[in-house]
Amino acid sequence: MSQDFSSAIAALNVQLAKQEREVRETKRLINKLSAMDSAPLPHPNAELDTDEGGTLGALRRDQFYGVPLATAIRDYLKMRRSSGAGPATVNDIYGALLQGGFKFDTKNEANAKRGLYISLAKNAAVFHKLPGGSSDAAAVFGLTEWYPNAKAEEKARTKPKVRRQPKKKAATDKSEAPKASSHKQLPREATNPDV
C-alpha cells in the first residue's frame, strides 16, 4: 500500500526555506557585528547566499517557468553540483523542473520523462550520460564540462568508419542483362561526311 506524502513534503520544504532564510539573516548579522568590531568576517559567503535558488533547498516555484528546457536542466544540474549532490537521474530532473514551475508540452508524466531523456541524450555537447541506469528514467546525467576526460575516452574508443564501394552484381540473370537498343546503327561512313 503506497502512501502519498506530497503534502507533507511540500510543508516541510516551506519550513526548510524559512529556516534557511533565518540562517542567512543570522550569518549576515554576525558578519555586521564582526565588521563593527574590526574582526574578520566569519561567514564571508553570507552575502552571496540569496533566495534566488542558488542551492537545492531553495527552489522557487517560478525558477524554471518560461525557461527553455536545456537551460532549465543545466541550471538545475549546476545547483546540484554547488550543493554537493552532483549528477541526477531523469526522475530527479523531472521532479525538480516541475517543482520549479517548468511547463512540459504534455500532461502525461511518462511522455514528459521520455521527452526529457531524449533531450538530454541528443544534447551531448552539454549533457553527459553516465554509465549505468537500468531504464531511461533511471539514467544518470551530468554536465559534459564536469567530465572532460570522458569525451576524450569516448572518441578514442570509436573507430572511424570506412566507406566501401558497393559490390557490383554480375549479370547472371537474363532479365538483368543489358538490352539491345531498338535504334538501328548506321554504318560509320554514313554518319561521317568526311570519309
PDB file of C-alpha atoms in Angstrom:
ATOM      1  CA  MET A   1       0.000   0.000   0.000  1.00  0.00           C
ATOM      2  CA  SER A   2       1.605   3.250  -1.151  1.00  0.00           C
ATOM      3  CA  GLN A   3       1.057   6.448   0.835  1.00  0.00           C
ATOM      4  CA  ASP A   4       1.089   9.917  -0.676  1.00  0.00           C
ATOM      5  CA  PHE A   5       3.406  12.187   1.300  1.00  0.00           C
ATOM      6  CA  SER A   6       3.390  15.058  -1.211  1.00  0.00           C
ATOM      7  CA  SER A   7       1.525  17.475   1.084  1.00  0.00           C
ATOM      8  CA  ALA A   8       3.871  16.696   3.990  1.00  0.00           C
ATOM      9  CA  ILE A   9       6.901  17.119   1.722  1.00  0.00           C
ATOM     10  CA  ALA A  10       5.585  20.457   0.462  1.00  0.00           C
ATOM     11  CA  ALA A  11       5.001  21.687   4.026  1.00  0.00           C
ATOM     12  CA  LEU A  12       8.491  20.602   5.067  1.00  0.00           C
ATOM     13  CA  ASN A  13      10.016  22.370   2.055  1.00  0.00           C
ATOM     14  CA  VAL A  14       8.254  25.592   3.078  1.00  0.00           C
ATOM     15  CA  GLN A  15       9.558  25.173   6.627  1.00  0.00           C
ATOM     16  CA  LEU A  16      13.071  24.437   5.314  1.00  0.00           C
ATOM     17  CA  ALA A  17      13.062  27.553   3.122  1.00  0.00           C
ATOM     18  CA  LYS A  18      12.055  29.640   6.158  1.00  0.00           C
ATOM     19  CA  GLN A  19      14.837  28.104   8.265  1.00  0.00           C
ATOM     20  CA  GLU A  20      17.412  28.694   5.501  1.00  0.00           C
ATOM     21  CA  ARG A  21      16.310  32.326   5.267  1.00  0.00           C
ATOM     22  CA  GLU A  22      16.729  32.695   9.053  1.00  0.00           C
ATOM     23  CA  VAL A  23      20.214  31.130   8.873  1.00  0.00           C
ATOM     24  CA  ARG A  24      21.238  33.577   6.132  1.00  0.00           C
ATOM     25  CA  GLU A  25      19.947  36.509   8.177  1.00  0.00           C
ATOM     26  CA  THR A  26      21.820  35.288  11.268  1.00  0.00           C
ATOM     27  CA  LYS A  27      25.074  34.910   9.308  1.00  0.00           C
ATOM     28  CA  ARG A  28      24.707  38.440   7.929  1.00  0.00           C
ATOM     29  CA  LEU A  29      24.079  39.828  11.411  1.00  0.00           C
ATOM     30  CA  ILE A  30      27.170  38.024  12.742  1.00  0.00           C
ATOM     31  CA  ASN A  31      29.204  39.498   9.874  1.00  0.00           C
ATOM     32  CA  LYS A  32      27.914  43.037  10.607  1.00  0.00           C
ATOM     33  CA  LEU A  33      28.800  42.753  14.281  1.00  0.00           C
ATOM     34  CA  SER A  34      32.231  41.332  13.405  1.00  0.00           C
ATOM     35  CA  ALA A  35      32.860  44.199  10.980  1.00  0.00           C
ATOM     36  CA  MET A  36      31.852  46.750  13.639  1.00  0.00           C
ATOM     37  CA  ASP A  37      34.328  45.070  15.982  1.00  0.00           C
ATOM     38  CA  SER A  38      37.022  45.170  13.205  1.00  0.00           C
ATOM     39  CA  ALA A  39      37.218  41.380  13.301  1.00  0.00           C
ATOM     40  CA  PRO A  40      37.430  39.150  10.201  1.00  0.00           C
ATOM     41  CA  LEU A  41      34.096  38.061   8.765  1.00  0.00           C
ATOM     42  CA  PRO A  42      33.296  34.536  10.000  1.00  0.00           C
ATOM     43  CA  HIS A  43      30.832  33.946   7.126  1.00  0.00           C
ATOM     44  CA  PRO A  44      32.317  35.660   4.052  1.00  0.00           C
ATOM     45  CA  ASN A  45      29.873  33.993   1.632  1.00  0.00           C
ATOM     46  CA  ALA A  46      26.764  35.033   3.564  1.00  0.00           C
ATOM     47  CA  GLU A  47      26.122  37.967   1.225  1.00  0.00           C
ATOM     48  CA  LEU A  48      26.231  35.623  -1.775  1.00  0.00           C
ATOM     49  CA  ASP A  49      23.528  33.350  -0.338  1.00  0.00           C
ATOM     50  CA  THR A  50      20.173  34.501  -1.676  1.00  0.00           C
ATOM     51  CA  ASP A  51      16.604  33.332  -2.045  1.00  0.00           C
ATOM     52  CA  GLU A  52      17.179  33.178  -5.795  1.00  0.00           C
ATOM     53  CA  GLY A  53      17.598  29.415  -5.781  1.00  0.00           C
ATOM     54  CA  GLY A  54      21.368  29.058  -5.613  1.00  0.00           C
ATOM     55  CA  THR A  55      21.013  25.836  -3.665  1.00  0.00           C
ATOM     56  CA  LEU A  56      18.733  22.847  -3.972  1.00  0.00           C
ATOM     57  CA  GLY A  57      16.754  23.592  -0.826  1.00  0.00           C
ATOM     58  CA  ALA A  58      15.640  26.941  -2.196  1.00  0.00           C
ATOM     59  CA  LEU A  59      13.900  26.117  -5.486  1.00  0.00           C
ATOM     60  CA  ARG A  60      11.408  28.845  -6.256  1.00  0.00           C
ATOM     61  CA  ARG A  61       8.052  27.959  -7.809  1.00  0.00           C
ATOM     62  CA  ASP A  62       8.896  30.104 -10.837  1.00  0.00           C
ATOM     63  CA  GLN A  63      12.572  29.123 -11.057  1.00  0.00           C
ATOM     64  CA  PHE A  64      12.168  27.378 -14.429  1.00  0.00           C
ATOM     65  CA  TYR A  65       8.908  28.946 -15.621  1.00  0.00           C
ATOM     66  CA  GLY A  66       9.280  30.180 -19.214  1.00  0.00           C
ATOM     67  CA  VAL A  67      12.877  28.945 -19.404  1.00  0.00           C
ATOM     68  CA  PRO A  68      13.975  26.711 -22.326  1.00  0.00           C
ATOM     69  CA  LEU A  69      14.305  23.041 -21.382  1.00  0.00           C
ATOM     70  CA  ALA A  70      18.083  22.734 -21.867  1.00  0.00           C
ATOM     71  CA  THR A  71      18.710  25.903 -19.856  1.00  0.00           C
ATOM     72  CA  ALA A  72      16.470  24.727 -17.013  1.00  0.00           C
ATOM     73  CA  ILE A  73      18.205  21.335 -16.877  1.00  0.00           C
ATOM     74  CA  ARG A  74      21.668  22.918 -16.968  1.00  0.00           C
ATOM     75  CA  ASP A  75      20.760  25.364 -14.179  1.00  0.00           C
ATOM     76  CA  TYR A  76      19.339  22.567 -12.050  1.00  0.00           C
ATOM     77  CA  LEU A  77      22.428  20.383 -12.522  1.00  0.00           C
ATOM     78  CA  LYS A  78      24.666  23.330 -11.594  1.00  0.00           C
ATOM     79  CA  MET A  79      22.591  23.848  -8.446  1.00  0.00           C
ATOM     80  CA  ARG A  80      23.023  20.179  -7.573  1.00  0.00           C
ATOM     81  CA  ARG A  81      26.754  20.400  -8.138  1.00  0.00           C
ATOM     82  CA  SER A  82      27.110  23.512  -5.970  1.00  0.00           C
ATOM     83  CA  SER A  83      25.242  21.813  -3.128  1.00  0.00           C
ATOM     84  CA  GLY A  84      27.432  18.710  -3.422  1.00  0.00           C
ATOM     85  CA  ALA A  85      24.782  16.444  -4.967  1.00  0.00           C
ATOM     86  CA  GLY A  86      26.333  16.058  -8.461  1.00  0.00           C
ATOM     87  CA  PRO A  87      24.629  14.308 -11.402  1.00  0.00           C
ATOM     88  CA  ALA A  88      20.923  13.432 -11.384  1.00  0.00           C
ATOM     89  CA  THR A  89      18.541  10.832 -12.744  1.00  0.00           C
ATOM     90  CA  VAL A  90      15.867  11.751 -15.270  1.00  0.00           C
ATOM     91  CA  ASN A  91      13.299  11.259 -12.475  1.00  0.00           C
ATOM     92  CA  ASP A  92      15.144  13.735 -10.221  1.00  0.00           C
ATOM     93  CA  ILE A  93      15.443  16.305 -13.003  1.00  0.00           C
ATOM     94  CA  TYR A  94      11.770  15.917 -13.935  1.00  0.00           C
ATOM     95  CA  GLY A  95      10.652  16.403 -10.324  1.00  0.00           C
ATOM     96  CA  ALA A  96      12.846  19.467  -9.827  1.00  0.00           C
ATOM     97  CA  LEU A  97      11.710  21.095 -13.061  1.00  0.00           C
ATOM     98  CA  LEU A  98       8.059  20.583 -12.085  1.00  0.00           C
ATOM     99  CA  GLN A  99       8.711  21.994  -8.624  1.00  0.00           C
ATOM    100  CA  GLY A 100      10.447  24.968 -10.259  1.00  0.00           C
ATOM    101  CA  GLY A 101       7.430  25.727 -12.470  1.00  0.00           C
ATOM    102  CA  PHE A 102       8.617  24.287 -15.793  1.00  0.00           C
ATOM    103  CA  LYS A 103       5.696  23.550 -18.126  1.00  0.00           C
ATOM    104  CA  PHE A 104       6.127  20.376 -20.163  1.00  0.00           C
ATOM    105  CA  ASP A 105       4.372  20.071 -23.531  1.00  0.00           C
ATOM    106  CA  THR A 106       2.444  17.026 -22.340  1.00  0.00           C
ATOM    107  CA  LYS A 107       0.407  16.262 -19.236  1.00  0.00           C
ATOM    108  CA  ASN A 108       1.375  12.571 -19.367  1.00  0.00           C
ATOM    109  CA  GLU A 109       4.258  12.035 -16.921  1.00  0.00           C
ATOM    110  CA  ALA A 110       5.750   9.071 -18.813  1.00  0.00           C
ATOM    111  CA  ASN A 111       5.779  11.015 -22.089  1.00  0.00           C
ATOM    112  CA  ALA A 112       7.310  14.058 -20.396  1.00  0.00           C
ATOM    113  CA  LYS A 113      10.088  11.930 -18.870  1.00  0.00           C
ATOM    114  CA  ARG A 114      10.709  10.236 -22.217  1.00  0.00           C
ATOM    115  CA  GLY A 115      10.961  13.619 -23.937  1.00  0.00           C
ATOM    116  CA  LEU A 116      13.296  14.825 -21.199  1.00  0.00           C
ATOM    117  CA  TYR A 117      15.512  11.759 -21.669  1.00  0.00           C
ATOM    118  CA  ILE A 118      15.610  12.286 -25.440  1.00  0.00           C
ATOM    119  CA  SER A 119      16.561  15.945 -24.998  1.00  0.00           C
ATOM    120  CA  LEU A 120      19.355  15.018 -22.602  1.00  0.00           C
ATOM    121  CA  ALA A 121      20.673  12.211 -24.799  1.00  0.00           C
ATOM    122  CA  LYS A 122      20.618  14.274 -28.009  1.00  0.00           C
ATOM    123  CA  ASN A 123      22.360  17.277 -26.463  1.00  0.00           C
ATOM    124  CA  ALA A 124      25.698  15.526 -25.836  1.00  0.00           C
ATOM    125  CA  ALA A 125      27.602  18.798 -26.178  1.00  0.00           C
ATOM    126  CA  VAL A 126      26.085  19.967 -22.871  1.00  0.00           C
ATOM    127  CA  PHE A 127      24.878  16.831 -21.055  1.00  0.00           C
ATOM    128  CA  HIS A 128      26.805  13.609 -20.403  1.00  0.00           C
ATOM    129  CA  LYS A 129      25.080  10.288 -19.718  1.00  0.00           C
ATOM    130  CA  LEU A 130      26.917   8.325 -17.076  1.00  0.00           C
ATOM    131  CA  PRO A 131      27.235   4.544 -17.334  1.00  0.00           C
ATOM    132  CA  GLY A 132      24.562   2.515 -15.585  1.00  0.00           C
ATOM    133  CA  GLY A 133      20.884   3.152 -15.157  1.00  0.00           C
ATOM    134  CA  SER A 134      18.553   0.274 -15.923  1.00  0.00           C
ATOM    135  CA  SER A 135      15.935   2.377 -17.721  1.00  0.00           C
ATOM    136  CA  ASP A 136      15.538   5.760 -19.380  1.00  0.00           C
ATOM    137  CA  ALA A 137      14.001   7.241 -16.226  1.00  0.00           C
ATOM    138  CA  ALA A 138      16.857   5.908 -14.077  1.00  0.00           C
ATOM    139  CA  ALA A 139      19.573   7.140 -16.458  1.00  0.00           C
ATOM    140  CA  VAL A 140      22.025   9.484 -14.745  1.00  0.00           C
ATOM    141  CA  PHE A 141      23.156  12.710 -16.420  1.00  0.00           C
ATOM    142  CA  GLY A 142      25.686  15.373 -15.556  1.00  0.00           C
ATOM    143  CA  LEU A 143      27.168  18.290 -17.450  1.00  0.00           C
ATOM    144  CA  THR A 144      29.782  17.448 -20.084  1.00  0.00           C
ATOM    145  CA  GLU A 145      32.075  20.120 -18.638  1.00  0.00           C
ATOM    146  CA  TRP A 146      32.346  18.048 -15.446  1.00  0.00           C
ATOM    147  CA  TYR A 147      33.831  15.105 -17.348  1.00  0.00           C
ATOM    148  CA  PRO A 148      36.486  16.417 -19.773  1.00  0.00           C
ATOM    149  CA  ASN A 149      38.306  13.059 -19.897  1.00  0.00           C
ATOM    150  CA  ALA A 150      35.149  11.074 -20.653  1.00  0.00           C
ATOM    151  CA  LYS A 151      34.801  12.817 -24.011  1.00  0.00           C
ATOM    152  CA  ALA A 152      38.416  12.005 -24.938  1.00  0.00           C
ATOM    153  CA  GLU A 153      37.994   8.347 -23.946  1.00  0.00           C
ATOM    154  CA  GLU A 154      34.798   8.092 -25.989  1.00  0.00           C
ATOM    155  CA  LYS A 155      36.491   9.453 -29.114  1.00  0.00           C
ATOM    156  CA  ALA A 156      39.446   7.091 -28.681  1.00  0.00           C
ATOM    157  CA  ARG A 157      37.138   4.067 -28.444  1.00  0.00           C
ATOM    158  CA  THR A 158      35.252   4.756 -31.621  1.00  0.00           C
ATOM    159  CA  LYS A 159      36.996   3.870 -34.861  1.00  0.00           C
ATOM    160  CA  PRO A 160      36.399   5.965 -37.934  1.00  0.00           C
ATOM    161  CA  LYS A 161      34.035   4.264 -40.340  1.00  0.00           C
ATOM    162  CA  VAL A 162      35.487   3.381 -43.710  1.00  0.00           C
ATOM    163  CA  ARG A 163      33.078   3.674 -46.594  1.00  0.00           C
ATOM    164  CA  ARG A 164      33.366   0.818 -49.004  1.00  0.00           C
ATOM    165  CA  GLN A 165      32.171   0.820 -52.551  1.00  0.00           C
ATOM    166  CA  PRO A 166      29.176  -1.453 -53.087  1.00  0.00           C
ATOM    167  CA  LYS A 167      29.984  -4.640 -54.939  1.00  0.00           C
ATOM    168  CA  LYS A 168      28.725  -4.777 -58.494  1.00  0.00           C
ATOM    169  CA  LYS A 169      26.366  -7.616 -59.219  1.00  0.00           C
ATOM    170  CA  ALA A 170      27.313  -9.962 -62.002  1.00  0.00           C
ATOM    171  CA  ALA A 171      24.718 -10.131 -64.764  1.00  0.00           C
ATOM    172  CA  THR A 172      23.705 -13.734 -64.229  1.00  0.00           C
ATOM    173  CA  ASP A 173      20.014 -13.308 -64.784  1.00  0.00           C
ATOM    174  CA  LYS A 174      18.877 -12.756 -68.362  1.00  0.00           C
ATOM    175  CA  SER A 175      16.432 -10.094 -67.211  1.00  0.00           C
ATOM    176  CA  GLU A 176      19.342  -8.058 -65.804  1.00  0.00           C
ATOM    177  CA  ALA A 177      21.456  -8.302 -68.992  1.00  0.00           C
ATOM    178  CA  PRO A 178      21.784  -5.057 -70.930  1.00  0.00           C
ATOM    179  CA  LYS A 179      19.081  -4.786 -73.538  1.00  0.00           C
ATOM    180  CA  ALA A 180      19.891  -4.116 -77.157  1.00  0.00           C
ATOM    181  CA  SER A 181      18.998  -0.716 -78.426  1.00  0.00           C
ATOM    182  CA  SER A 182      15.884  -0.520 -80.571  1.00  0.00           C
ATOM    183  CA  HIS A 183      17.611   2.043 -82.819  1.00  0.00           C
ATOM    184  CA  LYS A 184      19.486   0.724 -85.823  1.00  0.00           C
ATOM    185  CA  GLN A 185      23.014   1.993 -86.111  1.00  0.00           C
ATOM    186  CA  LEU A 186      24.096   3.400 -89.421  1.00  0.00           C
ATOM    187  CA  PRO A 187      27.431   2.413 -90.852  1.00  0.00           C
ATOM    188  CA  ARG A 188      30.268   4.703 -89.839  1.00  0.00           C
ATOM    189  CA  GLU A 189      30.642   6.107 -93.341  1.00  0.00           C
ATOM    190  CA  ALA A 190      27.041   7.324 -93.323  1.00  0.00           C
ATOM    191  CA  THR A 191      27.487   9.330 -90.141  1.00  0.00           C
ATOM    192  CA  ASN A 192      30.868  10.865 -91.000  1.00  0.00           C
ATOM    193  CA  PRO A 193      30.661  13.044 -94.149  1.00  0.00           C
ATOM    194  CA  ASP A 194      34.484  13.419 -94.459  1.00  0.00           C
ATOM    195  CA  VAL A 195      35.020   9.745 -95.290  1.00  0.00           C
TER     196      VAL A 195
END
